[in-house]
PDB file of C-alpha atoms in Angstrom:
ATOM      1  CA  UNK R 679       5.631 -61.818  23.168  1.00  0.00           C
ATOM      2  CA  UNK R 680       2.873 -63.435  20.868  1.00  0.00           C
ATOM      3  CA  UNK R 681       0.541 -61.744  18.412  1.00  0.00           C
ATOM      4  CA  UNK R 682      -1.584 -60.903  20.350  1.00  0.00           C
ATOM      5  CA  UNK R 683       0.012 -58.837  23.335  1.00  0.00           C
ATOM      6  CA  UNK R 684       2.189 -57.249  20.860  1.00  0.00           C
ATOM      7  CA  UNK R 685      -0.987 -56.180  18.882  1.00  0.00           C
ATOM      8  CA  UNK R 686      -2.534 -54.459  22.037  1.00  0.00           C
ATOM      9  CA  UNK R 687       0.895 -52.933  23.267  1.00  0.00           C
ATOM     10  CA  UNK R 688       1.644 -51.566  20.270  1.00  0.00           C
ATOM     11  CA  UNK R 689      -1.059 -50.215  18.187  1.00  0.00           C
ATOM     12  CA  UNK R 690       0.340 -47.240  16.052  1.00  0.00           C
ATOM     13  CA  UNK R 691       3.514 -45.444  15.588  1.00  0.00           C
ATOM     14  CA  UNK R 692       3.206 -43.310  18.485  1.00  0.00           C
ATOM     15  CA  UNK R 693       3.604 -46.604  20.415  1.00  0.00           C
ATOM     16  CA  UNK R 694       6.478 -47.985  18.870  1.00  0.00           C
ATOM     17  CA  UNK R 695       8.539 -44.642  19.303  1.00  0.00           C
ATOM     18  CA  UNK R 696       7.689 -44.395  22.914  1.00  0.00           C
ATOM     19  CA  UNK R 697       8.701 -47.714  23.945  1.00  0.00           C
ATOM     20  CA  UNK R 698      11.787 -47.510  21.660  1.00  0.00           C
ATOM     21  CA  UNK R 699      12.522 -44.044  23.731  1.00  0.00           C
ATOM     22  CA  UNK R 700      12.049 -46.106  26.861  1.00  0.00           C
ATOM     23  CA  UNK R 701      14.626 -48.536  26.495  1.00  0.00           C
ATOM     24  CA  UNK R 702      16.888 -46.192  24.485  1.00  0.00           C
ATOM     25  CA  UNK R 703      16.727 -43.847  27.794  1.00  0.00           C
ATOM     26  CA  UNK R 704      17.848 -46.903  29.693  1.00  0.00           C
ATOM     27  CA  UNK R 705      20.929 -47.386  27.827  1.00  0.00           C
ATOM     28  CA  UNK R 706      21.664 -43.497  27.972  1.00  0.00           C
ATOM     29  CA  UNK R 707      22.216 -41.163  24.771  1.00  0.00           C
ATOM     30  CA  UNK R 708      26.103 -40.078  23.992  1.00  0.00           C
ATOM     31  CA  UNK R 709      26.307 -36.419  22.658  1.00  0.00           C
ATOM     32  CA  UNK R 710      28.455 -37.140  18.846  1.00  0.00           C
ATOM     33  CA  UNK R 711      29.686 -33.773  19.494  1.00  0.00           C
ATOM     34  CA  UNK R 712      30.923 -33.727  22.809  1.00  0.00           C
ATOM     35  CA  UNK R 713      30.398 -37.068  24.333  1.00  0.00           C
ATOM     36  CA  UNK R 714      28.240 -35.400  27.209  1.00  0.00           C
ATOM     37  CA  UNK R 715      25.407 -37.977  28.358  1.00  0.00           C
ATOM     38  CA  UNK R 716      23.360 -35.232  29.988  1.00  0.00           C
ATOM     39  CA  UNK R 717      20.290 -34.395  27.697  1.00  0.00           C
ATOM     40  CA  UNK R 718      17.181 -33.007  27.177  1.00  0.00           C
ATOM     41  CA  UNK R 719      14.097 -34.634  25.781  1.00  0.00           C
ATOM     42  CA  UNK R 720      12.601 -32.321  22.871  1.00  0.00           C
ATOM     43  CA  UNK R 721       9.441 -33.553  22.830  1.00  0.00           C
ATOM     44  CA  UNK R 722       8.249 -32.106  20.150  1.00  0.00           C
ATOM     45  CA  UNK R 723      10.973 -32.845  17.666  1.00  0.00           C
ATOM     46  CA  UNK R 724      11.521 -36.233  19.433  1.00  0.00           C
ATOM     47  CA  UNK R 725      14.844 -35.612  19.758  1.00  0.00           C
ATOM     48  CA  UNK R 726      17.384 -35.134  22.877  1.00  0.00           C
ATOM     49  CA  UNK R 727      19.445 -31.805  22.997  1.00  0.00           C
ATOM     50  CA  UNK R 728      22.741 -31.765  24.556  1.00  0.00           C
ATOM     51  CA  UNK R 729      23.146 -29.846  27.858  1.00  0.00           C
ATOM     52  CA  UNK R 730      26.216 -29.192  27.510  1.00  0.00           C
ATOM     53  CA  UNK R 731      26.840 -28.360  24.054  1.00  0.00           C
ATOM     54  CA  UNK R 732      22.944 -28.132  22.273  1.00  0.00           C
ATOM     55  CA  UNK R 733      24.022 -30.384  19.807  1.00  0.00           C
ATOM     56  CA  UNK R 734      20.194 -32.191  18.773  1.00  0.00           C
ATOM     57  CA  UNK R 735      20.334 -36.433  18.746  1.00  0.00           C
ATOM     58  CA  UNK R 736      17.467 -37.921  16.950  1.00  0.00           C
ATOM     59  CA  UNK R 737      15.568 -40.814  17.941  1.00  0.00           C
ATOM     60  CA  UNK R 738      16.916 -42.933  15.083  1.00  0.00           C
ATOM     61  CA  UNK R 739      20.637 -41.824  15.303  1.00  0.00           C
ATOM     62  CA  UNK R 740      23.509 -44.024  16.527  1.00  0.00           C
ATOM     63  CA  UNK R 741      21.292 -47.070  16.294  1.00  0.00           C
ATOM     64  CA  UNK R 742      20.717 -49.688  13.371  1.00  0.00           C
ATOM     65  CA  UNK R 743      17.375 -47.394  12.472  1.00  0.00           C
ATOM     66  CA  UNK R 744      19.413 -44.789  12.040  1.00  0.00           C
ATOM     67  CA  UNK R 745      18.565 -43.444   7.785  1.00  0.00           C
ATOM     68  CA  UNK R 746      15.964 -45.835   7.161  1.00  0.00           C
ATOM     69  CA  UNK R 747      12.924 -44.440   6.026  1.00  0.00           C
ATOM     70  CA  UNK R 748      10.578 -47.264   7.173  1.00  0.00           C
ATOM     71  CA  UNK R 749       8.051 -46.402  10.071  1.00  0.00           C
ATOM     72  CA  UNK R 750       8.950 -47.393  13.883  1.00  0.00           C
ATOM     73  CA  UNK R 751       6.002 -49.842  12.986  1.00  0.00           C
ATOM     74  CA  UNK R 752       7.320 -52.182  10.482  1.00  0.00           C
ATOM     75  CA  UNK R 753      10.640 -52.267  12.388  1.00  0.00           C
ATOM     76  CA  UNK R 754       8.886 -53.046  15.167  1.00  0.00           C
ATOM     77  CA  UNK R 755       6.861 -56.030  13.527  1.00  0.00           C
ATOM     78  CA  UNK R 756       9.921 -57.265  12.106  1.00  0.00           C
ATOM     79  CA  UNK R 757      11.752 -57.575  15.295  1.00  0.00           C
ATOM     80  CA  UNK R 758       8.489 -59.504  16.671  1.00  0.00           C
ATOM     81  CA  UNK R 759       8.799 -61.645  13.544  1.00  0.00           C
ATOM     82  CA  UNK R 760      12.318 -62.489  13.900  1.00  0.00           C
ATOM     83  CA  UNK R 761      12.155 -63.078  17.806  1.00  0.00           C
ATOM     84  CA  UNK R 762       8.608 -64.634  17.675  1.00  0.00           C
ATOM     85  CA  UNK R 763      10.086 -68.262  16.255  1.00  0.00           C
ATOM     86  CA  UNK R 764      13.441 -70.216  16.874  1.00  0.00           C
ATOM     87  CA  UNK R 765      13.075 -70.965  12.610  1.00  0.00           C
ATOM     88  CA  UNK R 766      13.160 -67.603  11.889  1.00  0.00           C
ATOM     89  CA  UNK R 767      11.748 -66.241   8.261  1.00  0.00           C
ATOM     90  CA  UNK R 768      13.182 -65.153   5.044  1.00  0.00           C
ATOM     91  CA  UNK R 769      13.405 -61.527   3.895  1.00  0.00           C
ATOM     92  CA  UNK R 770      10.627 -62.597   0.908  1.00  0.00           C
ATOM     93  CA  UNK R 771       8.278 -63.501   3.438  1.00  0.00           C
ATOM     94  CA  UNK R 772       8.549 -61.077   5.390  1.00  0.00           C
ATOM     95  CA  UNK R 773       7.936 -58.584   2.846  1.00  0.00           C
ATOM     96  CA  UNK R 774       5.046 -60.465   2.540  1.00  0.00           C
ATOM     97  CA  UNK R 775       3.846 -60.422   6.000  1.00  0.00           C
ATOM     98  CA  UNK R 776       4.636 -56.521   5.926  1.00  0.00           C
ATOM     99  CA  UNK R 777       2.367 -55.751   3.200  1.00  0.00           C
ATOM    100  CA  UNK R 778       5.662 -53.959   1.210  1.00  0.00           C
ATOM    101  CA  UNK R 779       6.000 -53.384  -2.107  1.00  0.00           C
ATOM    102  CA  UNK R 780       9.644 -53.070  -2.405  1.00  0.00           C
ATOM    103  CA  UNK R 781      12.124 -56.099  -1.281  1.00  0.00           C
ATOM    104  CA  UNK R 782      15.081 -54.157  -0.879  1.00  0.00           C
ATOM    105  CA  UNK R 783      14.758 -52.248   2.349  1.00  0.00           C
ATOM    106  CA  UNK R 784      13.295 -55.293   3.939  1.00  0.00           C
ATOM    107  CA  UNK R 785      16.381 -56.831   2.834  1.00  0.00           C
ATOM    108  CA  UNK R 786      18.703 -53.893   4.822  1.00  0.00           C
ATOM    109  CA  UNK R 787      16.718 -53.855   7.825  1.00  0.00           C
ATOM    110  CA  UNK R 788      16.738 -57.544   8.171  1.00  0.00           C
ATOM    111  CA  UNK R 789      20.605 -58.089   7.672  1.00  0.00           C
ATOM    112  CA  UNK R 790      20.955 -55.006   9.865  1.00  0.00           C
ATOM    113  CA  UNK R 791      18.900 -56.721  12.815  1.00  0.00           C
ATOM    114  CA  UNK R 792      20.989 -59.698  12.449  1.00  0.00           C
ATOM    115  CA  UNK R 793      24.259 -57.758  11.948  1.00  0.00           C
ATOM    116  CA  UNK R 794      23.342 -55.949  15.784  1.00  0.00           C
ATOM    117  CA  UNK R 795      22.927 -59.563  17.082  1.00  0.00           C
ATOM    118  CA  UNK R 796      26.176 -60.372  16.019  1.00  0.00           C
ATOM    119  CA  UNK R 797      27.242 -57.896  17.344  1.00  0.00           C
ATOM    120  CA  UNK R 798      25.601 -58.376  20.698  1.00  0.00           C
ATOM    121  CA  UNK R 799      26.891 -61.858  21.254  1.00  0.00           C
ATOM    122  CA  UNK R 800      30.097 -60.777  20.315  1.00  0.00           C
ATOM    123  CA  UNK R 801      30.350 -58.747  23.569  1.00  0.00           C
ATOM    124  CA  UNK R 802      29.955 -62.214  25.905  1.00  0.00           C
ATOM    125  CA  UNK R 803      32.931 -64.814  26.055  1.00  0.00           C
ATOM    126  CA  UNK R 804      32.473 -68.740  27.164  1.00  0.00           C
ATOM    127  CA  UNK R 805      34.291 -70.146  30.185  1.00  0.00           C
ATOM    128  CA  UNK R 806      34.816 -73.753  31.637  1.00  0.00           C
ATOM    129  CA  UNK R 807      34.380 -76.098  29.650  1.00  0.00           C
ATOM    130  CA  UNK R 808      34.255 -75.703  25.774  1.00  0.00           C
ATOM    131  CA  UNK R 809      33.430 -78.016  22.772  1.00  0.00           C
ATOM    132  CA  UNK R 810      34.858 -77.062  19.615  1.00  0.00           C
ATOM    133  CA  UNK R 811      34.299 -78.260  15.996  1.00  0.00           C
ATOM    134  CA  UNK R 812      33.722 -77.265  12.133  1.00  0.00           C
ATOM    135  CA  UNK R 813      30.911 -77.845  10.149  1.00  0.00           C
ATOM    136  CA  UNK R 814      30.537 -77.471   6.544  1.00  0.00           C
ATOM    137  CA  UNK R 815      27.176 -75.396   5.199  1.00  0.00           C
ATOM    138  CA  UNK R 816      25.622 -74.944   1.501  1.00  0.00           C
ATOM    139  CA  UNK R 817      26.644 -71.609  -0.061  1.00  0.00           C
ATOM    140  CA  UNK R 818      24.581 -70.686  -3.190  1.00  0.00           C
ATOM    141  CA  UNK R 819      27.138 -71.242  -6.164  1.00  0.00           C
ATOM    142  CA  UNK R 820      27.303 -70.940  -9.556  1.00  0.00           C
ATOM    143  CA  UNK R 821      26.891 -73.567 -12.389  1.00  0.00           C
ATOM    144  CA  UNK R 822      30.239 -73.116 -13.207  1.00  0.00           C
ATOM    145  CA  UNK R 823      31.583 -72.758  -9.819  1.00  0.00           C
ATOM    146  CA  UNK R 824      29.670 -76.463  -8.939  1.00  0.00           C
ATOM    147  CA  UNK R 825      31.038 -78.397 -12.151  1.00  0.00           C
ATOM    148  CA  UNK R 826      34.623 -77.531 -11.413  1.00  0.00           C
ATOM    149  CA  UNK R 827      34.851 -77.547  -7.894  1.00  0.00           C
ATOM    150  CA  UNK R 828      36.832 -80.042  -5.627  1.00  0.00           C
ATOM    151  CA  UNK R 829      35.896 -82.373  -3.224  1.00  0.00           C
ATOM    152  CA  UNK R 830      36.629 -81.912   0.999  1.00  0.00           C
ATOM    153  CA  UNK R 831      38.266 -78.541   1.845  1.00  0.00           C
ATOM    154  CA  UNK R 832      38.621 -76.849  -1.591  1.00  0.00           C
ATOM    155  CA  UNK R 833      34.628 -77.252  -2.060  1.00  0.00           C
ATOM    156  CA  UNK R 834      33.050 -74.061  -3.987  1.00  0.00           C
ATOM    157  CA  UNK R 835      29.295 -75.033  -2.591  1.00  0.00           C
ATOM    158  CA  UNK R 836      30.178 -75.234   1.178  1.00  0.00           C
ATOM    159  CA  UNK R 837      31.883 -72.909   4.008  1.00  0.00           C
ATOM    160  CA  UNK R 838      33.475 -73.533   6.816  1.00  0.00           C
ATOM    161  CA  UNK R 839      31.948 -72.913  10.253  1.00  0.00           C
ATOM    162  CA  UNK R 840      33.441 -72.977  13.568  1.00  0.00           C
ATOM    163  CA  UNK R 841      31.161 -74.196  16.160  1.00  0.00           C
ATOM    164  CA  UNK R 842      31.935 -73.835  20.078  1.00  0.00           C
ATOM    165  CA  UNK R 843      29.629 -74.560  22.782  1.00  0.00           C
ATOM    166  CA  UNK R 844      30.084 -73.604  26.471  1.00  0.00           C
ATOM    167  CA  UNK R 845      29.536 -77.221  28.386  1.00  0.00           C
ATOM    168  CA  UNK R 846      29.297 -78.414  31.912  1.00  0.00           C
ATOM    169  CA  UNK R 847      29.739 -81.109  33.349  1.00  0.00           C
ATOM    170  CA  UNK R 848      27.151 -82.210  35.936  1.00  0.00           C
ATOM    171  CA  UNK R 849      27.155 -85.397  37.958  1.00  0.00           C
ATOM    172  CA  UNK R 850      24.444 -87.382  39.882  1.00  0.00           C
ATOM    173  CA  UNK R 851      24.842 -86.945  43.300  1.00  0.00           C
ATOM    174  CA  UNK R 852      23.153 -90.712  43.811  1.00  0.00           C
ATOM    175  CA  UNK R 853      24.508 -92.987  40.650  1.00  0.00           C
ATOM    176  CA  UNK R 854      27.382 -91.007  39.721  1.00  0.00           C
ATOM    177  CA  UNK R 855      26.615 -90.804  36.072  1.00  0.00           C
ATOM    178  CA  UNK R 856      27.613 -87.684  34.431  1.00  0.00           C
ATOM    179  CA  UNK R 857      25.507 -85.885  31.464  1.00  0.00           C
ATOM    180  CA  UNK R 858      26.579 -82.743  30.189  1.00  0.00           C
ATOM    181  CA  UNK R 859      24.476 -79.707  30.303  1.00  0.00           C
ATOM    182  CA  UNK R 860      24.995 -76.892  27.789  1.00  0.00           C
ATOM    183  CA  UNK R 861      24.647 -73.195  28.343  1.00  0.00           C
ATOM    184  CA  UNK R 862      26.072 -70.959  25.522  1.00  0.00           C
ATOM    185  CA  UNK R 863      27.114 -71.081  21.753  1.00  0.00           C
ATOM    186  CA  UNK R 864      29.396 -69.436  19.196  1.00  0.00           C
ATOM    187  CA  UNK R 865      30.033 -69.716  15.320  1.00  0.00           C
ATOM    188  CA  UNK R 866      32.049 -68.085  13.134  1.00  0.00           C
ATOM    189  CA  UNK R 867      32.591 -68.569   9.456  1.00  0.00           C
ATOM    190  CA  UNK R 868      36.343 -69.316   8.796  1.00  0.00           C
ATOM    191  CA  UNK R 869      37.643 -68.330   5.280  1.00  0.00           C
ATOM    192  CA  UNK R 870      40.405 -70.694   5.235  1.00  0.00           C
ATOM    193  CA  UNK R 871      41.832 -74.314   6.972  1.00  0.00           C
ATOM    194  CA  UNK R 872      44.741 -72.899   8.798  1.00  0.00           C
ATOM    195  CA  UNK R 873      45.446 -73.275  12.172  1.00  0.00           C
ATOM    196  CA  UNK R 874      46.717 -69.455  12.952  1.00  0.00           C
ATOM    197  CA  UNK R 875      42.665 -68.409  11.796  1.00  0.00           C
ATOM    198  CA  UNK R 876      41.142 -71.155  13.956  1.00  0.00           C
ATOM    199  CA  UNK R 877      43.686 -69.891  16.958  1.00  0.00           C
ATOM    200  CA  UNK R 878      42.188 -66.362  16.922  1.00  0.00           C
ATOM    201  CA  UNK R 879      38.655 -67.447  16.868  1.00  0.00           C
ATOM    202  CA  UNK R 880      38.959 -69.251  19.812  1.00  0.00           C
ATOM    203  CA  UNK R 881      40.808 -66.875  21.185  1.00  0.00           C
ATOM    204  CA  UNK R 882      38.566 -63.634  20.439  1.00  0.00           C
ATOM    205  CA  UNK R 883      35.340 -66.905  22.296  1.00  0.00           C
ATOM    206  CA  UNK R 884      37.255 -67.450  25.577  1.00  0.00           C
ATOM    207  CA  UNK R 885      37.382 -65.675  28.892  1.00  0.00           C
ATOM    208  CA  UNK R 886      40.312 -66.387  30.236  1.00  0.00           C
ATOM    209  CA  UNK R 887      43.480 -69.234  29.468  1.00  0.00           C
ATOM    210  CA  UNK R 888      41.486 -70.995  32.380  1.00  0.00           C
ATOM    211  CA  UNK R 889      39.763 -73.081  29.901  1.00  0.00           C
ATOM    212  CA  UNK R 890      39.330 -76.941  28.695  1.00  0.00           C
ATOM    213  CA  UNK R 891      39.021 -77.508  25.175  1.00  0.00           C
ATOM    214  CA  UNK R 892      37.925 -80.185  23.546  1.00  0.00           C
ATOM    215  CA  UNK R 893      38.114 -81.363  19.719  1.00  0.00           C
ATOM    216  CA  UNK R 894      38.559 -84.068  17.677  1.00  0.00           C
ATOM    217  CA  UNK R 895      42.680 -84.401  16.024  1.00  0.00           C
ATOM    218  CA  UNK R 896      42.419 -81.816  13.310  1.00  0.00           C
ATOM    219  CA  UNK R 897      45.378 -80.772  12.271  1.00  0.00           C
ATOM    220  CA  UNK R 898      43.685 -76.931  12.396  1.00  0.00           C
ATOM    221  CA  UNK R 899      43.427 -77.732  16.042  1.00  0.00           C
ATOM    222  CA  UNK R 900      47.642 -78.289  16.827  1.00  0.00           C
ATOM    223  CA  UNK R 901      48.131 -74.826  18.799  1.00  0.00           C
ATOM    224  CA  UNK R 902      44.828 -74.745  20.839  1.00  0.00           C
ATOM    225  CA  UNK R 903      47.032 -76.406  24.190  1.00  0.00           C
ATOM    226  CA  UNK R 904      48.809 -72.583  23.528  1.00  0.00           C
ATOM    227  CA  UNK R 905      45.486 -70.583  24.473  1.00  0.00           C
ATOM    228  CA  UNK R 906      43.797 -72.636  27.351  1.00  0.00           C
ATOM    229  CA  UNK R 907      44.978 -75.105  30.544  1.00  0.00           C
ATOM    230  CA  UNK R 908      43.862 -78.076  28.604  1.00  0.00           C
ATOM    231  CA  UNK R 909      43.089 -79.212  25.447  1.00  0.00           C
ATOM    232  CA  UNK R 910      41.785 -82.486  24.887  1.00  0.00           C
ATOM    233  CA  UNK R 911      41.661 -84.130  21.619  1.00  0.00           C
ATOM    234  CA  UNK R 912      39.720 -87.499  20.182  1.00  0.00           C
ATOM    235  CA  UNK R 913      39.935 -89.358  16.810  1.00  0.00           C
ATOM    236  CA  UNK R 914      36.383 -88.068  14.849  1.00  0.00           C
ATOM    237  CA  UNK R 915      34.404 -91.303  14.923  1.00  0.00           C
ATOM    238  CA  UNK R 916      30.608 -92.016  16.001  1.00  0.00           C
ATOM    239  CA  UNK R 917      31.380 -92.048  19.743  1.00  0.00           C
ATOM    240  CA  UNK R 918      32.859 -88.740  20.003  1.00  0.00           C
ATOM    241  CA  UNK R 919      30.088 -87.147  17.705  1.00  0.00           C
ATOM    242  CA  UNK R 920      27.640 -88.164  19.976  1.00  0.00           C
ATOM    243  CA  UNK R 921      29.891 -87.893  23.492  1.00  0.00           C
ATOM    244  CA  UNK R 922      32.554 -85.787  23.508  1.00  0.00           C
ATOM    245  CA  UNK R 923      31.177 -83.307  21.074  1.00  0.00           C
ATOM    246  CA  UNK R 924      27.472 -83.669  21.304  1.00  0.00           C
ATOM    247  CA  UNK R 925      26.210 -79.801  22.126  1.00  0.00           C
ATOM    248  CA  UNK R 926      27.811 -78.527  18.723  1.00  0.00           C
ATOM    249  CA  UNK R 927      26.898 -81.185  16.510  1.00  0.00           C
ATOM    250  CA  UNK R 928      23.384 -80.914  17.858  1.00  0.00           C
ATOM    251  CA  UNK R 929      23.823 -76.977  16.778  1.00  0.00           C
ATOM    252  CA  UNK R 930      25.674 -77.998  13.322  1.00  0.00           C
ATOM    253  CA  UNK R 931      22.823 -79.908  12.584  1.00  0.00           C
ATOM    254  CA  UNK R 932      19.511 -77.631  13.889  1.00  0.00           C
ATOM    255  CA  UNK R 933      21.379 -74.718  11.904  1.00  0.00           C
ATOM    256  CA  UNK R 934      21.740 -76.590   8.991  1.00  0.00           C
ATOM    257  CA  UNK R 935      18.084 -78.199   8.796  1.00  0.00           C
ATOM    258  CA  UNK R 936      16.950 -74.153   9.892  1.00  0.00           C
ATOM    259  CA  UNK R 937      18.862 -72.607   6.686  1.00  0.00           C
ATOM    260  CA  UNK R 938      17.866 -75.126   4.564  1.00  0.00           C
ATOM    261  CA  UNK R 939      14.309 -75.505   5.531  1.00  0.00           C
ATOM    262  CA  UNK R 940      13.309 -71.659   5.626  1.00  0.00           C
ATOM    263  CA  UNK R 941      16.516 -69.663   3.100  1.00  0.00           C
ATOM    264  CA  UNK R 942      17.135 -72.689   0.693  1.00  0.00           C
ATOM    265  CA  UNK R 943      20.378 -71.047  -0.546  1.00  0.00           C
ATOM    266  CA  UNK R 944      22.694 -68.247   1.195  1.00  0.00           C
ATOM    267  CA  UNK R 945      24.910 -66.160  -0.147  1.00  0.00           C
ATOM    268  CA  UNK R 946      28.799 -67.480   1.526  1.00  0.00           C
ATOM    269  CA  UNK R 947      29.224 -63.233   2.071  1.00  0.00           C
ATOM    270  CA  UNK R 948      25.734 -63.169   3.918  1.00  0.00           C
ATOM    271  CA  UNK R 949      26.528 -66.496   6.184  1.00  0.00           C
ATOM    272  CA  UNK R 950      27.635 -65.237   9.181  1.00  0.00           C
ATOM    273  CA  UNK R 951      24.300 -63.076   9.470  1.00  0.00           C
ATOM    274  CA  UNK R 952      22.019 -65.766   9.024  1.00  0.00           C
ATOM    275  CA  UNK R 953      24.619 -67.437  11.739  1.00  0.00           C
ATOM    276  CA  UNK R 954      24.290 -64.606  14.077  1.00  0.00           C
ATOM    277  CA  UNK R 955      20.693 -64.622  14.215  1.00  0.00           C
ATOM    278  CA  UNK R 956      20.271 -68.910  14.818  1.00  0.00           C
ATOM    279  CA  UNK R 957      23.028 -68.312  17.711  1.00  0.00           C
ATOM    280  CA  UNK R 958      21.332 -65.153  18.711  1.00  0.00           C
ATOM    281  CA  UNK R 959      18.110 -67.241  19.293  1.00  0.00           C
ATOM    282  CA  UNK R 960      19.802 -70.062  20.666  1.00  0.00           C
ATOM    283  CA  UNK R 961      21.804 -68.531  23.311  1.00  0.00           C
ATOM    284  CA  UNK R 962      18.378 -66.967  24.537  1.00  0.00           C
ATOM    285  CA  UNK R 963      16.277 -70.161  23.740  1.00  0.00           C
ATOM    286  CA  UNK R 964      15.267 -69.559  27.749  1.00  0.00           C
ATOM    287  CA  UNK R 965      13.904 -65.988  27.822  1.00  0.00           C
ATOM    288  CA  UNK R 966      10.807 -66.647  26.413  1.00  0.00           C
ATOM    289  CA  UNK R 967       8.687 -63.197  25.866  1.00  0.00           C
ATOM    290  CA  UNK R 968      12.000 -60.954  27.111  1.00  0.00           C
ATOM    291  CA  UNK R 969      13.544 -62.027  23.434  1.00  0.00           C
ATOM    292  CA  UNK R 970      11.607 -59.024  22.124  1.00  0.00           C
ATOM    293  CA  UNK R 971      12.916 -56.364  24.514  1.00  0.00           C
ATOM    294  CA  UNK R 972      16.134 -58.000  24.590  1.00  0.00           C
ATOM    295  CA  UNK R 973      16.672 -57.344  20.341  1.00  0.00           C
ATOM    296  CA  UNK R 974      14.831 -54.267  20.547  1.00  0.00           C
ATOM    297  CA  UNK R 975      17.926 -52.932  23.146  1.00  0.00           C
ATOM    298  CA  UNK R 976      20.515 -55.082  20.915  1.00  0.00           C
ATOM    299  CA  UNK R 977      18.960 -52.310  17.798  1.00  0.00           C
ATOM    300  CA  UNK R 978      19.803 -49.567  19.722  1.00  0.00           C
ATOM    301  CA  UNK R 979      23.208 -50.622  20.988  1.00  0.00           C
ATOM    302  CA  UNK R 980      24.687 -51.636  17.817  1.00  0.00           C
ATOM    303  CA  UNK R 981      26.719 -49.882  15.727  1.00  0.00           C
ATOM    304  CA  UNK R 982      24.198 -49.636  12.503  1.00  0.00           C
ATOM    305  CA  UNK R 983      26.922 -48.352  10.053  1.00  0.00           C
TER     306      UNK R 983
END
């Protein structure tokens, strides 16, 4: 959707709540009280009653808009913000863009939106063929914290990231030559180096045991062959970055030129948000205008609590 089709579809708050009904209806409305899914549309309170039990469900409640006192509007032209660029934008700027005098509810709503596509992605698995690697990304740190920190793992100023990408393998049919296409991504920040962490990550990615792994020789990496059919390990050098592991280190490195390019310094607490929404975008790099929809349902669907 670009500025203007979204400026002619929706042109006042009445708009915004009706569409937001629309696709809400679609995913169907689950009584608190009873669990019933058989309502009726109050109209005039913009609310669905209960059939079975009368209990009243606002428009808002159960999804990530759910106590915010900002209009359907502004929600609405921050989900067309976020899902308008693969860069994305800060919170500051889009405060700006919004007109808003206060930072801090921009600041919810956007962390909320990212939190629900988190949450969405977490709902899909990968399959096949999976690279698998860590990458290290900037936290915002203290003075103190940066002149006593240590070098490699124990580093105050970065965070560990696991990075997996879902990659096939396709072959032409006339030279033979095989190039690897990829189709879906997954990171996750890791709060420590052990291997028993990195072993439920990729766990909590996969499908199914009927998997191939590969990573470079990590010693994090030394109970993957326990969770999939193979697992396939090279020495980190040049060749593998740019072989063997080529989809994530493409993604370690867009992510990292993103975050520093547009949020200069994150918060290590707030990482995996900013994560969710570059992973969010890149797993749906293909839809095109359908991004819009597509977060608008991932608002109602998440748990906003």
């Amino acid at each position: 959707m670009n500025i203007f089709s979204f400026g002619a579809e929706f042109t006042d708050e009445k708009s915004c709540r009706l569409h937001f009904k629309e696709q809400r209806d679609k995913q169907g409305v689950i009584c608190k009280r009873c669990q019933s899914t058989d309502h009726y549309w109050l109209i005039n309170k913009w609310s669905y009653q209960c059939k079975s039990c009368n209990s009243r469900t606002s428009l808002r409640s159960g999804t990530i808009m759910e106590s915010s006192k900002l209009s359907f509007m502004i929600w609405y032209k921050t989900i067309f913000l976020l899902s308008a660029t693969k860069k994305g934008f800060s919170s500051k700027e889009i405060q700006r863009q919004l007109g808003l005098k206060r930072y801090e509810p921009v600041w919810a709503m956007v962390h909320k939106l990212r939190k629900a596509m988190g949450q969405r992605d977490d709902r899909y698995t990968l399959e096949g063929m999976i690279e698998m690697d860590e990458g290290y990304f900037t936290i915002e740190a203290s003075e103190q914290a940066q002149k006593t920190q240590k070098s490699g793992c124990g580093s105050k100023t970065k965070s560990n990231v696991m990075i997996m990408a879902e990659s096939t393998v396709l072959e032409d049919i006339d030279t033979g030559k095989q190039e690897r296409q990829c189709r879906y991504f997954k990171a996750k920040v890791l709060t420590s180096h052990k291997a028993d962490q990195t072993d439920d990550t990729l766990e909590s990615a996969i499908d199914n045991d009927q998997t191939i792994v590969f990573t470079d020789q990590s010693t994090s990496y030394v109970n993957i062959a326990d969770y999939v059919e193979v697992h396939m390990s090279e020495k980190s050098n040049e060749q593998t970055t740019k072989e063997t592991l080529k989809w994530v280190h493409i993604a370690i490195s867009n992510a990292k030129r993103n975050f520093v390019g547009t949020y200069h310094k994150i918060k290590a607490k707030y990482l995996q948000l900013y994560l969710n929404e570059f992973v969010y975008k890149l797993n749906r790099r293909y839809f095109g205008e359908k991004i819009f929809d597509r977060l608008v349902i991932a608002s109602i669907t998440a748990n906003g609590h």
